[in-house]
Short mmCIF file of C-alpha atoms in Angstrom, two decimals:
data_model
loop_
_atom_site.label_atom_id
_atom_site.label_comp_id
_atom_site.label_asym_id
_atom_site.label_seq_id
_atom_site.Cartn_x
_atom_site.Cartn_y
_atom_site.Cartn_z
CA UNK A 244 -5.85 14.47 8.77
CA UNK A 245 -2.55 12.94 7.29
CA UNK A 246 -2.07 14.24 3.81
CA UNK A 247 1.04 12.92 1.74
CA UNK A 248 2.13 14.33 -1.47
CA UNK A 249 4.73 14.00 -4.22
CA UNK A 250 6.73 16.80 -5.84
CA UNK A 251 6.90 15.28 -9.26
CA UNK A 252 4.10 13.17 -10.94
CA UNK A 253 6.78 11.93 -13.81
CA UNK A 254 10.58 11.48 -13.67
CA UNK A 255 12.45 10.43 -16.84
CA UNK A 256 15.98 9.58 -16.68
CA UNK A 257 18.30 7.97 -18.62
CA UNK A 258 19.76 4.48 -17.89
CA UNK A 259 22.78 4.46 -15.48
CA UNK A 260 21.71 7.88 -14.26
CA UNK A 261 20.86 8.71 -10.38
CA UNK A 262 17.18 9.17 -9.69
CA UNK A 263 15.30 11.19 -6.67
CA UNK A 264 11.69 10.69 -5.91
CA UNK A 265 10.69 13.23 -3.33
CA UNK A 266 7.59 13.21 -1.03
CA UNK A 267 6.31 15.42 1.81
CA UNK A 268 4.15 14.57 4.47
CA UNK A 269 2.15 16.75 7.09
CA UNK A 270 1.88 14.99 10.21
CA UNK A 271 5.01 15.68 12.52
CA UNK A 272 3.99 12.97 14.62
CA UNK A 273 4.62 10.41 12.05
CA UNK A 274 7.11 7.93 12.67
CA UNK A 275 7.47 5.07 10.02
CA UNK A 276 7.92 5.82 6.55
CA UNK A 277 7.62 3.38 3.65
CA UNK A 278 9.00 3.71 -0.15
CA UNK A 279 6.71 1.34 -2.32
CA UNK A 280 7.23 0.20 -6.13
CA UNK A 281 4.40 -0.69 -8.04
CA UNK A 282 4.47 -2.24 -11.73
CA UNK A 283 1.75 -2.23 -13.93
CA UNK A 284 -0.80 -4.79 -13.00
CA UNK A 285 0.93 -5.69 -9.84
CA UNK A 286 0.69 -4.72 -6.05
CA UNK A 287 2.91 -2.38 -4.48
CA UNK A 288 6.37 -3.90 -3.49
CA UNK A 289 8.35 -2.75 -0.51
CA UNK A 290 11.36 -1.05 -1.28
CA UNK A 291 12.79 0.33 1.82
CA UNK A 292 11.63 1.73 4.81
CA UNK A 293 12.92 4.08 7.68
CA UNK A 294 11.79 5.31 11.36
CA UNK A 295 11.70 8.58 12.88
CA UNK A 296 14.67 7.95 14.84
CA UNK A 297 17.07 8.05 11.83
CA UNK A 298 17.73 10.25 8.99
CA UNK A 299 19.38 7.68 6.25
CA UNK A 300 18.91 4.45 5.54
CA UNK A 301 20.68 2.29 2.71
CA UNK A 302 19.57 -0.73 0.86
CA UNK A 303 20.52 -2.42 -2.21
CA UNK A 304 21.17 0.68 -4.91
CA UNK A 305 18.33 2.65 -3.08
CA UNK A 306 18.81 5.03 -0.03
CA UNK A 307 15.86 6.78 1.70
CA UNK A 308 16.63 10.21 3.20
CA UNK A 309 14.26 11.50 6.12
CA UNK A 310 14.48 15.39 6.99
CA UNK A 311 11.58 15.61 9.87
CA UNK A 312 12.38 19.40 10.13
CA UNK A 313 10.77 19.88 7.07
CA UNK A 314 8.81 16.65 6.72
CA UNK A 315 10.17 15.55 3.77
CA UNK A 316 11.50 12.15 2.61
CA UNK A 317 13.25 10.99 -0.48
CA UNK A 318 14.13 7.72 -2.36
CA UNK A 319 17.47 7.86 -4.26
CA UNK A 320 18.09 4.97 -6.59
CA UNK A 321 21.56 4.44 -7.99
CA UNK A 322 22.64 3.64 -11.64
CA UNK A 323 18.93 3.48 -12.59
CA UNK A 324 18.04 0.43 -14.90
CA UNK A 325 15.03 -0.30 -16.95
CA UNK A 326 13.51 -2.65 -14.40
CA UNK A 327 13.44 0.32 -12.20
CA UNK A 328 10.52 1.91 -14.37
CA UNK A 329 7.36 1.86 -12.19
CA UNK A 330 5.15 3.91 -10.15
CA UNK A 331 6.87 4.72 -6.80
CA UNK A 332 4.57 5.71 -3.60
CA UNK A 333 6.04 6.94 -0.51
CA UNK A 334 3.70 5.70 2.60
CA UNK A 335 3.25 6.98 6.16
CA UNK A 336 2.76 5.32 9.33
CA UNK A 337 2.09 6.21 12.78
CA UNK A 338 3.31 3.72 16.02
CA UNK A 339 -0.12 2.45 17.24
CA UNK A 340 -1.82 2.77 14.05
CA UNK A 341 -2.19 -0.15 11.29
CA UNK A 342 -3.23 1.97 8.56
CA UNK A 343 -0.46 3.58 5.82
CA UNK A 344 -1.47 7.05 4.24
CA UNK A 345 -0.12 6.68 0.85
CA UNK A 346 1.31 9.31 -1.54
CA UNK A 347 -0.18 9.75 -4.82
CA UNK A 348 2.62 8.35 -6.57
CA UNK A 349 5.64 9.19 -9.36
CA UNK A 350 6.06 7.39 -12.58
CA UNK A 351 9.77 6.73 -13.08
CA UNK A 352 10.52 6.40 -16.78
CA UNK A 353 14.03 5.14 -17.38
CA UNK A 354 15.26 5.84 -20.74
CA UNK A 355 17.89 3.54 -22.65
CA UNK B 457 9.40 -16.78 -1.66
CA UNK B 458 5.88 -16.38 0.44
CA UNK B 459 3.43 -13.81 -1.44
CA UNK B 460 0.06 -12.70 -0.66
CA UNK B 461 -2.45 -14.03 -3.24
CA UNK B 462 -6.02 -12.60 -4.40
CA UNK B 463 -8.86 -13.84 -6.15
CA UNK B 464 -10.47 -13.07 -8.60
CA UNK B 465 -8.00 -10.87 -10.77
CA UNK B 466 -11.04 -8.99 -12.15
CA UNK B 467 -14.42 -9.12 -10.90
CA UNK B 468 -17.47 -7.42 -12.81
CA UNK B 469 -21.00 -6.76 -10.91
CA UNK B 470 -24.18 -5.08 -11.45
CA UNK B 471 -24.98 -1.93 -9.13
CA UNK B 472 -26.62 -3.32 -5.93
CA UNK B 473 -25.25 -6.83 -6.00
CA UNK B 474 -22.87 -8.46 -3.29
CA UNK B 475 -19.64 -9.13 -4.04
CA UNK B 476 -16.66 -10.93 -2.17
CA UNK B 477 -13.14 -10.89 -2.43
CA UNK B 478 -10.67 -13.17 -1.19
CA UNK B 479 -6.95 -13.05 -0.36
CA UNK B 480 -4.67 -15.60 1.08
CA UNK B 481 -2.19 -13.95 3.24
CA UNK B 482 1.51 -15.12 3.82
CA UNK B 483 1.13 -18.00 6.39
CA UNK B 484 2.88 -16.81 9.47
CA UNK B 485 1.36 -13.41 9.13
CA UNK B 486 -0.92 -12.20 11.96
CA UNK B 487 -2.21 -9.03 10.58
CA UNK B 488 -4.30 -8.54 7.76
CA UNK B 489 -5.45 -5.38 5.57
CA UNK B 490 -7.31 -4.17 2.78
CA UNK B 491 -6.58 -1.31 0.80
CA UNK B 492 -8.37 0.35 -2.53
CA UNK B 493 -7.07 2.39 -5.36
CA UNK B 494 -9.58 4.11 -7.58
CA UNK B 495 -8.05 4.45 -10.88
CA UNK B 496 -5.56 7.55 -10.99
CA UNK B 497 -5.88 8.00 -7.13
CA UNK B 498 -3.69 7.07 -4.20
CA UNK B 499 -4.11 3.92 -2.48
CA UNK B 500 -6.25 4.15 0.57
CA UNK B 501 -6.43 2.42 3.79
CA UNK B 502 -9.86 0.37 4.35
CA UNK B 503 -9.29 -1.77 7.26
CA UNK B 504 -7.00 -3.97 9.13
CA UNK B 505 -7.70 -7.36 11.04
CA UNK B 506 -6.07 -9.07 13.70
CA UNK B 507 -6.65 -11.77 15.86
CA UNK B 508 -10.32 -12.21 14.49
CA UNK B 509 -11.29 -8.71 15.00
CA UNK B 510 -11.09 -5.61 13.07
CA UNK B 511 -8.40 -3.54 14.64
CA UNK B 512 -8.66 -0.31 12.69
CA UNK B 513 -10.95 1.09 9.95
CA UNK B 514 -10.97 4.23 7.76
CA UNK B 515 -14.20 6.30 7.02
CA UNK B 516 -14.67 4.38 3.60
CA UNK B 517 -15.18 1.13 5.42
CA UNK B 518 -18.82 1.78 6.13
CA UNK B 519 -21.72 -0.59 7.05
CA UNK B 520 -21.42 -2.05 3.26
CA UNK B 521 -17.95 -3.47 4.18
CA UNK B 522 -17.18 -6.47 6.19
CA UNK B 523 -14.06 -8.50 6.57
CA UNK B 524 -13.70 -12.35 7.63
CA UNK B 525 -11.16 -14.92 8.38
CA UNK B 526 -13.70 -17.84 7.43
CA UNK B 527 -10.60 -20.23 7.81
CA UNK B 528 -7.18 -20.55 8.82
CA UNK B 529 -6.12 -19.37 5.43
CA UNK B 530 -8.27 -16.97 3.73
CA UNK B 531 -9.50 -13.27 4.30
CA UNK B 532 -12.22 -12.14 2.62
CA UNK B 533 -13.81 -8.62 1.76
CA UNK B 534 -17.36 -8.27 1.33
CA UNK B 535 -19.13 -5.52 -0.33
CA UNK B 536 -23.28 -6.20 0.67
CA UNK B 537 -24.29 -3.62 -2.12
CA UNK B 538 -21.96 -2.25 -4.67
CA UNK B 539 -22.04 1.19 -5.78
CA UNK B 540 -20.63 2.35 -9.09
CA UNK B 541 -18.03 4.23 -6.88
CA UNK B 542 -16.89 0.97 -5.60
CA UNK B 543 -14.89 0.40 -8.82
CA UNK B 544 -11.09 0.30 -7.74
CA UNK B 545 -8.18 -1.78 -7.54
CA UNK B 546 -8.79 -3.78 -4.16
CA UNK B 547 -5.46 -4.70 -2.41
CA UNK B 548 -4.96 -7.21 0.16
CA UNK B 549 -1.67 -7.11 2.28
CA UNK B 550 -0.21 -9.08 5.40
CA UNK B 551 2.29 -8.29 7.90
CA UNK B 552 4.06 -10.36 10.75
CA UNK B 553 3.58 -8.03 13.60
CA UNK B 554 3.09 -4.48 14.32
CA UNK B 555 3.53 -2.07 11.73
CA UNK B 556 6.29 -0.22 13.16
CA UNK B 557 8.30 -3.04 12.81
CA UNK B 558 7.22 -5.05 9.97
CA UNK B 559 6.50 -4.26 6.39
CA UNK B 560 3.01 -4.91 4.76
CA UNK B 561 3.26 -7.43 1.79
CA UNK B 562 0.55 -6.61 -1.06
CA UNK B 563 -1.23 -9.00 -3.14
CA UNK B 564 -1.62 -8.25 -6.66
CA UNK B 565 -4.89 -7.00 -6.37
CA UNK B 566 -8.30 -7.39 -7.73
CA UNK B 567 -10.05 -5.02 -10.22
CA UNK B 568 -13.54 -4.44 -9.39
CA UNK B 569 -16.00 -3.03 -11.76
CA UNK B 570 -19.25 -2.07 -10.99
CA UNK B 571 -21.72 -1.67 -13.93
#
């Protein structure tokens, strides 16, 4: 079955630095990839998504990179702010299926 | 901004009791989901629901679980006879259309504690 993993459980960065959070997935047939942010006591909040026909997508201060060759996904946050402190999950989906498969999460800590 | 809401925020129950977790999806959304997150673990898919029927379910979603859309706004998850291992955060989500083209919006969750 699908498995999704993250490289680091905790990432600590200085305010203003760029952050990179990584994710690996195992199913080469996966074609939809999402990053969610989860703050304490809240549900996952959509950040950005990308489909398998793309390798890069940019949003406001965030960029998602997809490398299908090595089945790797990353989230880049520019000029990280204290409000970015949260747990970040990657999630993977397949066309025709409703289920999202979530990774185990990376905690981002932003030091002032 | 429209959002998914869930009640209660915290439910404590005795093992063997039935619980119903409630969700109000975003009003123009057509697909509804339940996920759970055991403390310290990944968010896990339970079930998806469309057009008044289950469209997909995971191995976790056994005969003890059921979902219902009793009216035009609520979406419920029922656990008939709770077990200790059902203790988790339960998240409801909804999306406008097919997964590939529409993000799933998550509610704040219900923390279920089974004693």
